[in-house]
Coordinates of C-alpha atoms in Angstrom, one line a residue:
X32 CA 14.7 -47.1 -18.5
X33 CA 16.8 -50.5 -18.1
X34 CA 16.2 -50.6 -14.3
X35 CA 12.4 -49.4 -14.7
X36 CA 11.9 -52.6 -17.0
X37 CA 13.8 -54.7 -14.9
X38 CA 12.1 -54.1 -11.3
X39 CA 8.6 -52.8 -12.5
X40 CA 7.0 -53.6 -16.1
X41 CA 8.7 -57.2 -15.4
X42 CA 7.6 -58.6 -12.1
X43 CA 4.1 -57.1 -13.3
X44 CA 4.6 -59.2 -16.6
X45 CA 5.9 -62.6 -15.2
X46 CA 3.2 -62.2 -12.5
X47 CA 0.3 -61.9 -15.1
X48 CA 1.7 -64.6 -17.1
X49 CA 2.3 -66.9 -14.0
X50 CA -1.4 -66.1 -13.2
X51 CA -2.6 -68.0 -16.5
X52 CA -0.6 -70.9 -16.2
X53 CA -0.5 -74.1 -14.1
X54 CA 2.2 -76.1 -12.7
X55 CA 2.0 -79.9 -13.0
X56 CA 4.4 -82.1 -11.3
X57 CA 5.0 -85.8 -13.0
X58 CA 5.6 -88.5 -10.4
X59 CA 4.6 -89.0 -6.5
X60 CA 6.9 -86.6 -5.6
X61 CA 7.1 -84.6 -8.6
X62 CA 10.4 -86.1 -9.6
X63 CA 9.9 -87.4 -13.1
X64 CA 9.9 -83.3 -13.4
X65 CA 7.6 -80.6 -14.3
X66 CA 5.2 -79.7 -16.8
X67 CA 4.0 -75.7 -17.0
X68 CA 0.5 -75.5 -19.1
X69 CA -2.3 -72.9 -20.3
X70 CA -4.7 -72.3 -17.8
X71 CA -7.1 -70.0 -19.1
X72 CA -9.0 -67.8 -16.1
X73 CA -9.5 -71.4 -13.7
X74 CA -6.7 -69.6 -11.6
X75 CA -8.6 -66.7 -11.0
X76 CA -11.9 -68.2 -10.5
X77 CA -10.2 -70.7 -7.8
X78 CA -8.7 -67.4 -6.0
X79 CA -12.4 -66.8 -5.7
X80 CA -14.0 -70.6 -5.0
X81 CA -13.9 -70.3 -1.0
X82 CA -14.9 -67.0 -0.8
X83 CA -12.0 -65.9 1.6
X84 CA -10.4 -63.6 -0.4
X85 CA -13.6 -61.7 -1.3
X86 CA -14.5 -61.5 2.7
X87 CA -10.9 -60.2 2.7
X88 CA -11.7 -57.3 0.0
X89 CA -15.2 -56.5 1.8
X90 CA -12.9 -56.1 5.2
X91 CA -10.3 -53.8 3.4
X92 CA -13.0 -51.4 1.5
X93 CA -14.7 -51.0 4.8
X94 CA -11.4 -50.6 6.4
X95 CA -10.9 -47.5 3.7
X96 CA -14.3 -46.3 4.3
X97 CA -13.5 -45.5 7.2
X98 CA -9.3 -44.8 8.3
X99 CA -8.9 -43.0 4.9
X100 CA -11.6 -39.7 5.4
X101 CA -10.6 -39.7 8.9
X102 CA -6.6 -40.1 8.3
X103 CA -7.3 -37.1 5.8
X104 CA -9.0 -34.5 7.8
X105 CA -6.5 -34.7 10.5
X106 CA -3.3 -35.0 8.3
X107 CA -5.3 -31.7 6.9
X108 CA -6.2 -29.9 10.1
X109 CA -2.8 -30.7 10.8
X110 CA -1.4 -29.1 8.4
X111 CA -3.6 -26.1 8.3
X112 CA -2.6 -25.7 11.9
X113 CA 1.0 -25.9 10.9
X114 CA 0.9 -23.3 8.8
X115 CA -1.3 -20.9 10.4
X116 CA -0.1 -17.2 11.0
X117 CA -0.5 -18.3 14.5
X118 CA 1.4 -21.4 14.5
X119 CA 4.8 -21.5 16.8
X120 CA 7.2 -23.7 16.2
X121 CA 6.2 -25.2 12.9
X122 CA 9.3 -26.6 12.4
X123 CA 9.8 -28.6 15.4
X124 CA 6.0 -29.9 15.2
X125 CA 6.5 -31.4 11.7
X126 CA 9.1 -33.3 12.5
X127 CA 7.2 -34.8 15.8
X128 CA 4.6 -35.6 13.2
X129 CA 6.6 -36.9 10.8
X130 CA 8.6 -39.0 13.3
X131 CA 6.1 -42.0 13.3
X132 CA 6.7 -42.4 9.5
X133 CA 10.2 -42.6 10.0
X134 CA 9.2 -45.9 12.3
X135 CA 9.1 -49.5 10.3
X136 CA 5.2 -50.6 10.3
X137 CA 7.0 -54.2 11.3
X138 CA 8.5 -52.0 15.0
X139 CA 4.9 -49.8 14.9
X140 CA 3.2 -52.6 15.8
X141 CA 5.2 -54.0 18.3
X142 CA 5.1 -50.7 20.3
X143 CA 1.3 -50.7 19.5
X144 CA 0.8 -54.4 20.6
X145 CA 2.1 -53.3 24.1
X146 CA -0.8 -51.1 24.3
X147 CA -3.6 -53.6 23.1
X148 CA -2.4 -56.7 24.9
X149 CA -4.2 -57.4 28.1
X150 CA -1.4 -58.3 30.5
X151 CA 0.7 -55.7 29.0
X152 CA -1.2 -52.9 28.4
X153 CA -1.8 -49.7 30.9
X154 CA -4.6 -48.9 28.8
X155 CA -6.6 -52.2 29.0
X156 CA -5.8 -52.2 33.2
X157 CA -6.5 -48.5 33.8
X158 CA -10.3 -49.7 31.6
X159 CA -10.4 -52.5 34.0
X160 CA -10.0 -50.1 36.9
X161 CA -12.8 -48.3 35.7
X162 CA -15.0 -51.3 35.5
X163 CA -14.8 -51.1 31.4
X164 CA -13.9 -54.2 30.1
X165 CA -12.3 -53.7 26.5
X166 CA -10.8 -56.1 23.9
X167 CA -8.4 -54.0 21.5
X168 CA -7.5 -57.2 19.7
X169 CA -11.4 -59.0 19.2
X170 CA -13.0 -59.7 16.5
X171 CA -15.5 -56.8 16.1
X172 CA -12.4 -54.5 17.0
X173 CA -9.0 -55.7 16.1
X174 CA -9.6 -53.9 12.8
X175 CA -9.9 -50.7 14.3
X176 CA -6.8 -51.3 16.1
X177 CA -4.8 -51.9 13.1
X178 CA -6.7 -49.0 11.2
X179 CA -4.9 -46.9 14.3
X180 CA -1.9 -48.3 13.7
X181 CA -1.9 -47.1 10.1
X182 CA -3.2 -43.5 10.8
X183 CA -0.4 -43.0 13.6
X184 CA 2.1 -44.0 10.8
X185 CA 0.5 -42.1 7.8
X186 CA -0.8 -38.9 9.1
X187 CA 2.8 -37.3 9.3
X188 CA 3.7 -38.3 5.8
X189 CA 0.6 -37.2 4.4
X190 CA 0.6 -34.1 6.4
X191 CA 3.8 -33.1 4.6
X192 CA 2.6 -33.5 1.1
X193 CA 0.2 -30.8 1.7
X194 CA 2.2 -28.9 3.6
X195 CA 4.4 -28.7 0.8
X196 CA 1.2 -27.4 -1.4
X197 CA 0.1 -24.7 1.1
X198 CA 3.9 -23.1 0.8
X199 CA 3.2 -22.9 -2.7
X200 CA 0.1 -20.5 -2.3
X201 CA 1.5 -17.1 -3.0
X202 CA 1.7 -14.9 0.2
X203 CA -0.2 -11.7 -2.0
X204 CA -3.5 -14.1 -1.4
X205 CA -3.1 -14.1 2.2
X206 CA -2.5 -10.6 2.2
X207 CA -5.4 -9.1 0.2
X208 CA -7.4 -11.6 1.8
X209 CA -6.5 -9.9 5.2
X210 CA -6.9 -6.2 3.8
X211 CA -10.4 -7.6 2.9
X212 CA -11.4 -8.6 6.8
X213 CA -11.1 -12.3 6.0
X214 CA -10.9 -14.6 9.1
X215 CA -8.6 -17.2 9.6
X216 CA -11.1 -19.6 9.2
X217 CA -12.2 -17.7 5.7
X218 CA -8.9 -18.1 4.9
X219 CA -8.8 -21.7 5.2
X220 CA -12.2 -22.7 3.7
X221 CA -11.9 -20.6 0.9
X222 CA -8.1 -20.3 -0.2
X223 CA -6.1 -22.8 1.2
X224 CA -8.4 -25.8 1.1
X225 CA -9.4 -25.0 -2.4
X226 CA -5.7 -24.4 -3.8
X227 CA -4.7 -27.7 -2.1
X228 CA -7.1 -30.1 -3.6
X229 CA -4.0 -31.6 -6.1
X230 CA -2.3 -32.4 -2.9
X231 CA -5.7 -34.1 -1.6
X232 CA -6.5 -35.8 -4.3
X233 CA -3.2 -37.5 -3.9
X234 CA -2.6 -38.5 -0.9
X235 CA -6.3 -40.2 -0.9
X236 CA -5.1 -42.0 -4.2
X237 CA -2.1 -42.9 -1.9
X238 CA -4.2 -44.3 0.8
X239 CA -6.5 -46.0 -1.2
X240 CA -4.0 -48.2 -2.5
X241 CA -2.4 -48.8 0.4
X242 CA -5.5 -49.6 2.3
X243 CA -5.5 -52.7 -0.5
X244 CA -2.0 -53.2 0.4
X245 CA -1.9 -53.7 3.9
X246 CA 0.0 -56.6 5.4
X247 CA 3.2 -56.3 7.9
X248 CA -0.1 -55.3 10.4
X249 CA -2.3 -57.7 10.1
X250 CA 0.6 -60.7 9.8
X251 CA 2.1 -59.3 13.2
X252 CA -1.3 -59.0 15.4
X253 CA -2.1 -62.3 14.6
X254 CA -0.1 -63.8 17.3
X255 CA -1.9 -62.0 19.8
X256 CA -5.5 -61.8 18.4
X257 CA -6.8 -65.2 16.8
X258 CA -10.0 -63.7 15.2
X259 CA -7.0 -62.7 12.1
X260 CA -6.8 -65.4 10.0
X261 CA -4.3 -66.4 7.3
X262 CA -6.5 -64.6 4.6
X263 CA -7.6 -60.8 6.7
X264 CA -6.2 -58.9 4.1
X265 CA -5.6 -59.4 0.4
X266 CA -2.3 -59.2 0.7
X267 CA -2.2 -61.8 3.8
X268 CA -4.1 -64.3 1.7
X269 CA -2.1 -63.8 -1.4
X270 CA 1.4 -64.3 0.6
X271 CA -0.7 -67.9 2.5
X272 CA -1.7 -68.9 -0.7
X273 CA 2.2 -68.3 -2.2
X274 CA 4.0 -69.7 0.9
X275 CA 1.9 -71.6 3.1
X276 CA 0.0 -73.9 0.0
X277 CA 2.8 -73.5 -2.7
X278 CA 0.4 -72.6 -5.5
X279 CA 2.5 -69.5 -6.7
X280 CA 0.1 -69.5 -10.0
X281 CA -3.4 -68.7 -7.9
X282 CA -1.1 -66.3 -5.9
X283 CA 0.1 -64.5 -9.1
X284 CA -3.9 -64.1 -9.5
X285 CA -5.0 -63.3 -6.2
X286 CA -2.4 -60.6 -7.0
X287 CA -3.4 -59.6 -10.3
X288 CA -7.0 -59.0 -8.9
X289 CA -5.9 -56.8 -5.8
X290 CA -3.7 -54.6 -8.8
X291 CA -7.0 -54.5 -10.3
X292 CA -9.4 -53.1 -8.0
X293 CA -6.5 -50.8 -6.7
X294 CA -6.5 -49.4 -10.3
X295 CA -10.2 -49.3 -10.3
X296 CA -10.8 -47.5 -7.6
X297 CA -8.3 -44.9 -8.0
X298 CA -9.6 -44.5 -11.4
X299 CA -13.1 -44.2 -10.2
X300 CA -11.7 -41.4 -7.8
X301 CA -9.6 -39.5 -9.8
X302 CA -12.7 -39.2 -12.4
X303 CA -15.4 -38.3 -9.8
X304 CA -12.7 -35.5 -8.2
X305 CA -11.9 -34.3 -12.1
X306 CA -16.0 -33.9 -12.8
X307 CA -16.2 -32.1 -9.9
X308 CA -13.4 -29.9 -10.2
X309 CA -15.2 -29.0 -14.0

């Protein structure tokens, strides 16, 4: 309980607290010392006044849109394929899968930026052979790119959670299912897909928040594609705001606000799944 307090209800605390207050620094130079006051919400509605980290937001929910169903289905198929009847070598395919979470998204992408740097990547000369010209790292697709990145890592790890739920299913299903003439695809649409929905629901709670999340990605790319700016992401723009302009209290905000929405739309998630469920 000690170390729960210290290293999660805390940060969350000071970070909300920091998030109402403003720093004011007495002198040129700030050295007749410092003077911490009430702010009210003019944190929160300067996090907002530019517009960048809204743009930022509108980037990551159509980033989720889109990487989360798609990271889903295949960590599902995946899995489903794993543990088929059919299926050889299980064990040695779930650890191939798994591997790239074992890889640090800081080293992902660097091995990924070898494929989407022109120069450097086979990919972008063997498109060039072919007379298709192709930018991995543009404007309109260096999204995309990074949303590859975080399927490649992600997949695996999700792919074990519901593994883990599909051992679960007791092996007298399978069998009267089979006595009954049930095809493998029966099988899957209506037993295993249905009795794995807790392990659905949460990995796409997972991925949700970590869509809001993302950061080592988008910080790493941006010395090889310029159309990332310091505030991409949420998190990028928090971390500029914090470290690059030294105003920790509209970063503690900027914070506060991605917590929010995170909440919010798990919440929204979890309630629409739960109704349907009923």
């Amino acid at each position: 309980m000690v170390l729960f307090l210290l290293t999660f209800v805390l940060p969350i605390l000071a970070a909300i607290g920091s998030s109402f207050t403003k720093v004011t620094r007495k002198g040129v130079f700030g050295e007749l010392g410092v003077e911490t006051t009430f702010a009210g919400f003019s944190n929160y509605t300067q996090a907002f006044a530019d517009g960048t980290l809204a743009k930022s937001l509108g980037r990551m929910l159509l980033f989720g849109v889109v990487q989360v169903p798609v990271m889903i289905v295949l960590c599902t198929v995946l899995a489903l394929m794993l543990e088929s009847a059919s299926a050889r070598w299980p064990g040695f395919f779930r650890a191939v899968y798994f591997m790239p979470y074992g890889v640090p998204g800081v080293i992902a992408t660097i091995l990924w930026s070898f494929l989407y740097v022109p120069g450097l990547s086979p990919l972008v000369g063997l498109f060039d052979k072919l007379g298709v010209q192709i930018d991995f790292l543009g404007e309109g697709t260096v999204l995309w790119s990074i949303a590859n990145i975080v399927t490649w890592t992600y997949t695996g790890y999700n792919m074990m959670i519901i593994v883990a739920q599909l051992k679960s299913i007791p092996g007298d299903i399978y069998e009267a299912a089979r006595v009954d003439g049930a095809s493998t695809w029966r099988i899957a649409r209506t037993i295993q897909l249905p009795l794995i929905r807790p392990a659905l629901v949460l990995t796409t709670v997972f991925s949700i928040i970590g869509t809001l999340q993302l950061f080592a990605e988008a910080q790493l790319l941006q010395s090889f594609a310029p159309s990332i700016t310091n505030t991409y992401t949420p998190n990028l723009a928090a971390y500029t705001t914090a470290f690059a302009y030294n105003d920790y209290n509209v970063a503690a905000a900027q914070s506060v606000i991605i917590a929010l929405i995170a909440f919010v739309l798990s919440f929204v998630f979890l309630t629409l799944t739960s109704r349907r469920q009923r």
